[in-house]
Short mmCIF file of C-alpha atoms in Angstrom, two decimals:
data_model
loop_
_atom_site.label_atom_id
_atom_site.label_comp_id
_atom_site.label_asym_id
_atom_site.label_seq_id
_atom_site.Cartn_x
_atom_site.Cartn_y
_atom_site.Cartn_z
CA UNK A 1 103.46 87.45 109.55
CA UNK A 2 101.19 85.81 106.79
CA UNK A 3 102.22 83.67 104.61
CA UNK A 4 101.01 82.48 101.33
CA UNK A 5 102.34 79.26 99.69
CA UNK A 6 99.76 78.00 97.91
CA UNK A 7 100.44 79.86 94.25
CA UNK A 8 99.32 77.25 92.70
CA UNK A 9 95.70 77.39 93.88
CA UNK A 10 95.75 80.74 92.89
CA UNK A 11 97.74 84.24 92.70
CA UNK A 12 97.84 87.48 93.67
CA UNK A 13 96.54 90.14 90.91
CA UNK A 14 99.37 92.30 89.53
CA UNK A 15 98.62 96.08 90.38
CA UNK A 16 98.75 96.32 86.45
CA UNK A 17 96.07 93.55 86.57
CA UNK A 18 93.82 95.41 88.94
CA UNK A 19 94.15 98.59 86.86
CA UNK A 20 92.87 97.38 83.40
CA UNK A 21 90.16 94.99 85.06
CA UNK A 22 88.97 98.53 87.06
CA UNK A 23 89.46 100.54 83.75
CA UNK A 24 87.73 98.61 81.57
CA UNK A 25 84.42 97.45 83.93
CA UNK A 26 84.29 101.33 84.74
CA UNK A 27 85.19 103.27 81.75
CA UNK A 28 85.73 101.46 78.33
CA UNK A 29 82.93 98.98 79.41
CA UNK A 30 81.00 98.14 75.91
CA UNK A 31 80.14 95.25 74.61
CA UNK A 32 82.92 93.97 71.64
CA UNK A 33 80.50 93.32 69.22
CA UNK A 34 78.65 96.27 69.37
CA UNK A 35 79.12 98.54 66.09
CA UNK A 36 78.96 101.80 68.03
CA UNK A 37 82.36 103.87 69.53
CA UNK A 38 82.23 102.02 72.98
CA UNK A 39 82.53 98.05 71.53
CA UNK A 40 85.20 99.31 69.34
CA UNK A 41 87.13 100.76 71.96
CA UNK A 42 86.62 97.16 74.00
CA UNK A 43 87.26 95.06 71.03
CA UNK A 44 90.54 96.69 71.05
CA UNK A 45 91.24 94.89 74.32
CA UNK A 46 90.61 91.69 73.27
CA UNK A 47 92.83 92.29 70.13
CA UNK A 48 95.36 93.69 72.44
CA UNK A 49 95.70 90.46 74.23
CA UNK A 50 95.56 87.81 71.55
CA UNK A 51 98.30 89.76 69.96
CA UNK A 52 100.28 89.33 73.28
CA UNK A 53 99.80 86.13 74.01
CA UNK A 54 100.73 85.14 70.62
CA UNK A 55 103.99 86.98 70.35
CA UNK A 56 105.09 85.16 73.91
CA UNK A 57 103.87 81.75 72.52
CA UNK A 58 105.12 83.03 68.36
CA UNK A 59 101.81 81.74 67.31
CA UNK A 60 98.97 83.84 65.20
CA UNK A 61 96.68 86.32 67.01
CA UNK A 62 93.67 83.89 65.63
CA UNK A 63 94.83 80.93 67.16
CA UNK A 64 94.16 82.24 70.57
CA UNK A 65 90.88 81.04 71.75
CA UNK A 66 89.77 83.29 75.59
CA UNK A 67 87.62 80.57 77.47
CA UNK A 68 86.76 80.95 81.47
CA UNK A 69 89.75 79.39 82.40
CA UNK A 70 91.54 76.00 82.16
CA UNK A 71 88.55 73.80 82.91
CA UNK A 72 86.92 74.73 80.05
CA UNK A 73 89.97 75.25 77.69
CA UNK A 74 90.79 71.30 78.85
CA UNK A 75 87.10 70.37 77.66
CA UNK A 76 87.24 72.16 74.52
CA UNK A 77 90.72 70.22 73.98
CA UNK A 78 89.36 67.07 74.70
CA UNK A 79 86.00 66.69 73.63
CA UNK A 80 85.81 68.97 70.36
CA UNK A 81 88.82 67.50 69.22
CA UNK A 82 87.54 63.75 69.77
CA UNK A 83 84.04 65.12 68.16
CA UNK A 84 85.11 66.47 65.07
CA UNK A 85 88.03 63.88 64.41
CA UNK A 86 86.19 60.43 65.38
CA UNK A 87 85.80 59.09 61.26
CA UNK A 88 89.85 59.37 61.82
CA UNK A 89 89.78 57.33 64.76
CA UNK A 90 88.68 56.42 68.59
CA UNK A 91 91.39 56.20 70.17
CA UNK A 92 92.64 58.98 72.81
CA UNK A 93 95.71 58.46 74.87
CA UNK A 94 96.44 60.33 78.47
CA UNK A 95 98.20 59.88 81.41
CA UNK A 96 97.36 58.47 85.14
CA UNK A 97 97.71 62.00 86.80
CA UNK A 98 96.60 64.44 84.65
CA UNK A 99 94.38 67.25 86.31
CA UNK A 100 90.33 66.22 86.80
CA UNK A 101 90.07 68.86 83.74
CA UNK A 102 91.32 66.35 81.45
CA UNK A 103 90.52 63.09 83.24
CA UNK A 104 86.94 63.73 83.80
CA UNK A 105 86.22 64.82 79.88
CA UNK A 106 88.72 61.37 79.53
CA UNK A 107 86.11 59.83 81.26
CA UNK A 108 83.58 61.12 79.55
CA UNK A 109 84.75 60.48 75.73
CA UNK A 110 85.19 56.79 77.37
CA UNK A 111 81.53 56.72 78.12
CA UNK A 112 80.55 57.96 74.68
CA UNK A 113 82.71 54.87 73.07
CA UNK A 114 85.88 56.54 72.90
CA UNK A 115 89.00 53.91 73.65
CA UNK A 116 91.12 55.66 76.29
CA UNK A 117 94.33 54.52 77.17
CA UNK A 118 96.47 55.86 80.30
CA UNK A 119 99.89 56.16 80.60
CA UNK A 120 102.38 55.35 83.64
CA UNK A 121 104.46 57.40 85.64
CA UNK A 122 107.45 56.42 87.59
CA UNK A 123 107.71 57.10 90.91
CA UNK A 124 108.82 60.98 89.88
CA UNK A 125 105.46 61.38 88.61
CA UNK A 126 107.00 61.72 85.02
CA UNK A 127 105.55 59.92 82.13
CA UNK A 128 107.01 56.35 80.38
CA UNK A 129 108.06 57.40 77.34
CA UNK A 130 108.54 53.80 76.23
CA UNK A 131 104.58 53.17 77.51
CA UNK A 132 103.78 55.98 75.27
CA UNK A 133 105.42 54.58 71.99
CA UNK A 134 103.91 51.00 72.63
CA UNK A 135 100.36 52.51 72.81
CA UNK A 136 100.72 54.99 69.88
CA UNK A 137 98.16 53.53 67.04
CA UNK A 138 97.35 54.63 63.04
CA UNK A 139 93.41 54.92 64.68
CA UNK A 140 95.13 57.43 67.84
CA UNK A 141 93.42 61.02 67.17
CA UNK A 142 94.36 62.63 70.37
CA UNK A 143 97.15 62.40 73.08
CA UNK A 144 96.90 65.00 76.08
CA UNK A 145 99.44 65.29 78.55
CA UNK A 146 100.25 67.88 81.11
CA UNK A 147 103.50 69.83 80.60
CA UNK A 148 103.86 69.98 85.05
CA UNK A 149 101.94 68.08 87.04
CA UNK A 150 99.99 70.66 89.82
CA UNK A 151 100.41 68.16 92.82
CA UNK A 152 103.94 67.05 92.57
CA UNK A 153 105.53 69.94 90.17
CA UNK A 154 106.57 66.84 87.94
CA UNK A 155 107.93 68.21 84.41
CA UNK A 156 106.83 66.09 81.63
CA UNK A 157 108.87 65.21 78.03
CA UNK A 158 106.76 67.69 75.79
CA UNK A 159 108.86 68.28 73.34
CA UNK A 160 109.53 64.47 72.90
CA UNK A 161 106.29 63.17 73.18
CA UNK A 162 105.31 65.55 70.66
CA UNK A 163 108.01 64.25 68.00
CA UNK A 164 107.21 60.54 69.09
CA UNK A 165 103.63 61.32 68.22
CA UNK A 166 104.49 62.70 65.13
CA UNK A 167 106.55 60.15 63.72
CA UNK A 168 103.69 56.88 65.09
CA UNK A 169 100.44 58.55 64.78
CA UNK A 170 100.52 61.46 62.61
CA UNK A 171 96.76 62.50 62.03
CA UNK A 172 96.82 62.63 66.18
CA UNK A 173 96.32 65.95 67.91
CA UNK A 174 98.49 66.80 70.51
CA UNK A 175 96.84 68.65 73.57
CA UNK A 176 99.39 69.85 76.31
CA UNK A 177 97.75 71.28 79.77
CA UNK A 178 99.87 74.12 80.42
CA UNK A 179 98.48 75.83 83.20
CA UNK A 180 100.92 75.05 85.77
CA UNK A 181 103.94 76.01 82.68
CA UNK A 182 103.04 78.91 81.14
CA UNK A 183 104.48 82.03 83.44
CA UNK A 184 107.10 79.54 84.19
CA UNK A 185 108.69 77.94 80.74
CA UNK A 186 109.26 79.48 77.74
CA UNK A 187 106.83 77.15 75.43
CA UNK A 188 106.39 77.60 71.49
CA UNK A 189 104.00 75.35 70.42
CA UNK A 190 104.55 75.08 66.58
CA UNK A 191 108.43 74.15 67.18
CA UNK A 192 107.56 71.76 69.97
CA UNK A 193 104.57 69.89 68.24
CA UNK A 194 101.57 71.17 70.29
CA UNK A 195 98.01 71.55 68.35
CA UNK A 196 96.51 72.21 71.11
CA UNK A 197 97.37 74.12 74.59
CA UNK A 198 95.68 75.14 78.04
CA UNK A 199 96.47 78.19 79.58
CA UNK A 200 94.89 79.87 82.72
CA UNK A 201 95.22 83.39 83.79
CA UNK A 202 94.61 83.30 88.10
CA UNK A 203 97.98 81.15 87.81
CA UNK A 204 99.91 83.96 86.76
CA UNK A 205 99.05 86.71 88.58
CA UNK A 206 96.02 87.41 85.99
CA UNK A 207 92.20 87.62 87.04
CA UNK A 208 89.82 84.13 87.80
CA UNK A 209 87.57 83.36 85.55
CA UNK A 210 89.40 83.64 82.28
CA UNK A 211 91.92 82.01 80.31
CA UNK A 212 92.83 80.29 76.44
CA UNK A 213 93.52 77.60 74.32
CA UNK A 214 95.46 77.64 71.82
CA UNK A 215 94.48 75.92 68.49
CA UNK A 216 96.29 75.51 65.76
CA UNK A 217 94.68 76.38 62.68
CA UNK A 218 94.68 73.36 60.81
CA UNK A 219 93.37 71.28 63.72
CA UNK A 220 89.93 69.91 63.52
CA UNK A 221 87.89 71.10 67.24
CA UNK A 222 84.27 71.11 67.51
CA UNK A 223 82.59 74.03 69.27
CA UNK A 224 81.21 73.19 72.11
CA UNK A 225 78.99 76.50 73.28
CA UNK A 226 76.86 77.82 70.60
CA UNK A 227 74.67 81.04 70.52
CA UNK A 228 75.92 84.29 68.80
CA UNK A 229 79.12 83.15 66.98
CA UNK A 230 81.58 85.02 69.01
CA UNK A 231 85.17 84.48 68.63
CA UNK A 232 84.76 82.98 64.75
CA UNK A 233 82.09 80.56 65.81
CA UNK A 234 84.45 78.49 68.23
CA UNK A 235 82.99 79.96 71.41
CA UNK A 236 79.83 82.47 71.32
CA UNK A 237 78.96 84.44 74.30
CA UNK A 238 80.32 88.05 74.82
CA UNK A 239 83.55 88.59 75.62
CA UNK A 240 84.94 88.87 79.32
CA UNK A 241 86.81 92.00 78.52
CA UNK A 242 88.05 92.72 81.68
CA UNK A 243 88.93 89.42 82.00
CA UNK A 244 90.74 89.26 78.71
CA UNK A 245 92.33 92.20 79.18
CA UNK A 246 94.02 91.51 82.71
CA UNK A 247 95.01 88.21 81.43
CA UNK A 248 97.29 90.00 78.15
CA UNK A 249 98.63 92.42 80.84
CA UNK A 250 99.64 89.87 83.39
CA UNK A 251 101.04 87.55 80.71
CA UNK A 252 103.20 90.27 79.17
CA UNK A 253 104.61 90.99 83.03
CA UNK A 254 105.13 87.74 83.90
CA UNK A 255 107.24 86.87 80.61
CA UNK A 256 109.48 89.99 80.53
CA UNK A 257 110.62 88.98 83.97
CA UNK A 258 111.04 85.28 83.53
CA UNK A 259 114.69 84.29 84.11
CA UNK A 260 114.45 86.77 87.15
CA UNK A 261 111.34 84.85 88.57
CA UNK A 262 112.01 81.50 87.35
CA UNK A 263 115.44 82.05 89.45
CA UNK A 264 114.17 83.32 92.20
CA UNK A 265 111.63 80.65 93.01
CA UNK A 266 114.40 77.92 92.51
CA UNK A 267 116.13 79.41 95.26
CA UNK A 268 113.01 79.90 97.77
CA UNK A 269 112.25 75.66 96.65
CA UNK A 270 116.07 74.60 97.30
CA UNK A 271 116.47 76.70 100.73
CA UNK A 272 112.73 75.28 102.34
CA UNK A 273 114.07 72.09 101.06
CA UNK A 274 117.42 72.82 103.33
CA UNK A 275 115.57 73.72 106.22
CA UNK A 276 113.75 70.83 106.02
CA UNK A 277 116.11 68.35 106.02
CA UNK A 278 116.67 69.76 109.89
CA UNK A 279 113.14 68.26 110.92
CA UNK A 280 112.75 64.06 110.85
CA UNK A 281 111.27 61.81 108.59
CA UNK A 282 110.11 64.53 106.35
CA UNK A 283 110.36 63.73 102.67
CA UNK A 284 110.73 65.80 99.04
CA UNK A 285 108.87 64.12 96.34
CA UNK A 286 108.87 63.79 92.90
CA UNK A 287 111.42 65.22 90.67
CA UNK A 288 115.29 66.60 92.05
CA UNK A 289 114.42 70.23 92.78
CA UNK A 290 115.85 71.67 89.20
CA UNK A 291 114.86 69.07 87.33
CA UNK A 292 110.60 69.80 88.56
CA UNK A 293 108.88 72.89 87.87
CA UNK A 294 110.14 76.18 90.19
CA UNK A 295 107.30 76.88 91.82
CA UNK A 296 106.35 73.42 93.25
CA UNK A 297 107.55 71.59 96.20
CA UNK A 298 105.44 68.79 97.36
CA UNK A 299 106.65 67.08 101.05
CA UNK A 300 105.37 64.26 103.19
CA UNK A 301 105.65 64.98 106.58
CA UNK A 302 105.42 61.76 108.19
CA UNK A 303 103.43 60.55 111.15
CA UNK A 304 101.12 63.93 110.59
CA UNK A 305 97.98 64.04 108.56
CA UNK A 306 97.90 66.85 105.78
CA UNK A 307 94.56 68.09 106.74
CA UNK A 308 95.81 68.75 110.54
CA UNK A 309 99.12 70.16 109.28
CA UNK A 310 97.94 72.38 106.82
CA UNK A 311 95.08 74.13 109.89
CA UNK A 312 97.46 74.08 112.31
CA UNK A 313 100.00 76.65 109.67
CA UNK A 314 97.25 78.49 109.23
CA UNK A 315 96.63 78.89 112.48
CA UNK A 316 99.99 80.98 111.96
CA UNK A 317 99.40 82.70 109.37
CA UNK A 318 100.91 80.26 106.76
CA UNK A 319 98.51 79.12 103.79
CA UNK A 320 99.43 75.84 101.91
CA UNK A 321 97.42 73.23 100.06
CA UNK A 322 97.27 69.30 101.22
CA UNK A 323 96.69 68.68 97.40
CA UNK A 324 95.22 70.24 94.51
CA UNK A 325 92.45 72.99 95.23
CA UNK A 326 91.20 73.20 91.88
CA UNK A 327 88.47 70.30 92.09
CA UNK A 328 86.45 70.62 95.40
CA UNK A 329 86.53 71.50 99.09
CA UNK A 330 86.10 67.43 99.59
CA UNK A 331 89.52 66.05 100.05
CA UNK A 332 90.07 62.63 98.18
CA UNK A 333 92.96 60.25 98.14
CA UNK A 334 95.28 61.61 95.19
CA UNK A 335 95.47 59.55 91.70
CA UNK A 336 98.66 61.19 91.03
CA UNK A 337 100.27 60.03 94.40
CA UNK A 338 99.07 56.72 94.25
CA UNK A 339 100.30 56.39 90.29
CA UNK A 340 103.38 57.58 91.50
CA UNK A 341 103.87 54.20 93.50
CA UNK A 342 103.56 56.02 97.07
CA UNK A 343 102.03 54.21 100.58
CA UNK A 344 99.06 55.35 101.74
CA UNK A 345 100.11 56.71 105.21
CA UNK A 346 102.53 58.88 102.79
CA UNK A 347 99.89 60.37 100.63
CA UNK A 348 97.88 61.17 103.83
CA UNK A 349 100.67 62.99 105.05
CA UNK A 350 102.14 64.99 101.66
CA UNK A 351 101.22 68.93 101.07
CA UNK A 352 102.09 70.90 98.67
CA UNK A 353 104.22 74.44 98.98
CA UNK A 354 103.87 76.63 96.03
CA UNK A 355 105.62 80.05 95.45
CA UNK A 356 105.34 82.76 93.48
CA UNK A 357 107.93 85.42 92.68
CA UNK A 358 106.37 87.46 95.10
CA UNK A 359 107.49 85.41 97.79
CA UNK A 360 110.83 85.87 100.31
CA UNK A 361 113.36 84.40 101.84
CA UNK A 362 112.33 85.77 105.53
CA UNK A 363 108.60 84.08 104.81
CA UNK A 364 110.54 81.04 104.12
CA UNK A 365 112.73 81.31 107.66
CA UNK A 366 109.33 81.98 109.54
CA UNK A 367 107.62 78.69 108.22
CA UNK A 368 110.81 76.31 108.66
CA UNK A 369 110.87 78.28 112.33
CA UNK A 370 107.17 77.03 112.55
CA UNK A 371 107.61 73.96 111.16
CA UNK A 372 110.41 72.91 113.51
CA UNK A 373 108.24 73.99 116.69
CA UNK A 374 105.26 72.45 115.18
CA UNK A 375 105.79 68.97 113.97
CA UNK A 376 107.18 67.32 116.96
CA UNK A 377 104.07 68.56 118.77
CA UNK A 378 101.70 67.05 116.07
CA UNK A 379 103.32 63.66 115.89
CA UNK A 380 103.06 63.46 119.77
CA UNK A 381 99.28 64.77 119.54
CA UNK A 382 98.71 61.88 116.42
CA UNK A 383 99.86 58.89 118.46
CA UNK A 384 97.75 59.45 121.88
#
């Protein structure tokens, strides 16, 4: 049997997905700003899915910016906002675990005399709101904060950090990382305070290589790619149609089964977590399982190193991730475990399990099976 519990590395393309993306590299394959009968038949795509997305998020089709993916919707938060708002201010505020997406352009902005401050966690991984309000300044012009945390499935405050930010630093812009939320919550941006949000599509069943951001329209952002003026001027270059495309369909299919999904991976997170409890010294970290995101369940398996763990499932057919596999193939200590307050032999031995609705019970039964045969025998192999 193979399993695959690392969702949020990446997903598995709807067949609806597939379809479009074949359709529309094959078929209705013009460029969108061509004047002629085939770009206005692939402009309609791109139409098509801005008007999707923004009926899920009940925004306006023209605040939907398509980008790459989430890298580059994180950078186009981060550093247009801070370049077209710095006579306002220099101040940026962030947290300590936010994805390298945001913390590298953080680091960045830093470099280029930007003030960054980041905020704690507590040993959840969630946020200090009270950190937050002490920080907030007149001179603050942008706070980003993930909505879950991708290593730990931690579900941060949005909706209150938003007000707080409101009422403290008005002229701020708030930028919320999404990517490991949308497909998961139901998030409206105007009602919850959010100027500025990250979305990516290979996290929901959509193709790589594409995604948005969400602006709102009255927030200041400074392009950041220049060249033919595409998509109003905010991001020239032509169009990933198929791209686009597969990301509208997968969003669409991914919200009109929500509750069903969101429900389903509770219940594959809360009976792994069961299972596990059968198996010693094994701990559950971060958040109480329905209080963190559904998909997410991050474990230290103690006395066993996440690196050997994770070959040795794979070795039977069972895919996980010791840590976030959006940055590199070079493993590094994690920021977000260590902000969290956690030992070092723990963070060397914590993985991450992530599901997808697509997932089932039996594929749960054959990794606890696995697990239970296998973890004994590692800890004996780790202390000769």
């Amino acid at each position: 049997m193979e399993v695959y519990f690392d969702n949020s590395a990446t997903t598995r393309c709807y067949d609806s997905v597939k379809d479009i993306v074949i359709r529309t590299m094959t078929e209705d394959f013009g460029n969108p700003s061509a004047m002629h009968l085939k770009g206005v038949e692939a402009e309609k795509y791109v139409k098509d899915s801005a008007a999707r997305l923004a009926r899920i998020l009940k925004v306006q089709e023209k605040e939907i910016l398509f980008t790459s993916g989430g890298t580059e919707s994180d950078n186009l938060a981060l550093i247009g906002a801070a370049m077209a708002n710095k006579r306002s201010g220099n101040h940026i505020i962030t947290t300590a675990v936010e994805h390298p997406a945001v913390s590298q352009p953080a680091l960045f902005l830093q470099e280029q005399g930007f003030e960054v401050t980041y905020l704690p966690v507590d040993s959840r991984g969630v946020v200090k709101l009270d950190a937050l309000e002490a920080v907030l300044r007149p001179d603050t012009i942008l706070v980003s904060v993930m909505y879950v945390n991708n290593e730990v499935g931690a579900v941060m405050p949005v909706e209150e950090i938003g007000r707080r930010i409101r009422e403290k630093s008005p002229k701020a812009l708030f930028h919320v990382d999404a990517i490991q939320a949308f497909g998961k919550y139901r998030i409206y941006p105007k009602k919850m305070g959010i100027d500025l949000l990250s979305v990516s599509s290979h996290k929901i069943h959509g193709p790589k290589g594409v995604g948005f951001l969400y602006i709102n329209e009255k927030a200041k952002i400074q392009p950041q790619i220049l060249g033919g003026g595409q998509q109003s001027g905010m991001r020239s270059g032509t169009d990933n149609v198929p791209g686009i495309a597969g990301l509208g369909v997968a969003a669409e299919e991914i919200y009109r089964n929500l509750d069903a999904n969101v429900e389903k991976m509770y219940c594959l997170k809360e009976h792994i977590a069961k299972g596990l409890t059968k198996i010693p010294d094994i701990r559950i970290n971060g958040m109480e399982l329905r209080e963190g995101a559904p998909q997410i369940l991050s474990i230290s398996v103690m006395g066993v190193r996440s690196e050997v763990l994770l070959h040795s499932l794979e070795e039977r057919g069972i895919f996980i991730s010791a840590g976030s596999a959006c940055s590199s193939h070079k493993r590094k200590p994690s920021s977000t475990l260590a902000a969290m307050g956690m030992p070092k032999d723990q963070i060397e031995s914590t993985v991450r399990l992530s599901f997808s609705e697509e997932n089932t019970v039996e594929e749960a039964d054959y990794f606890l099976q696995v697990m239970e045969e296998m973890v004994p025998m590692l800890r004996r192999y780790s202390r000769r």
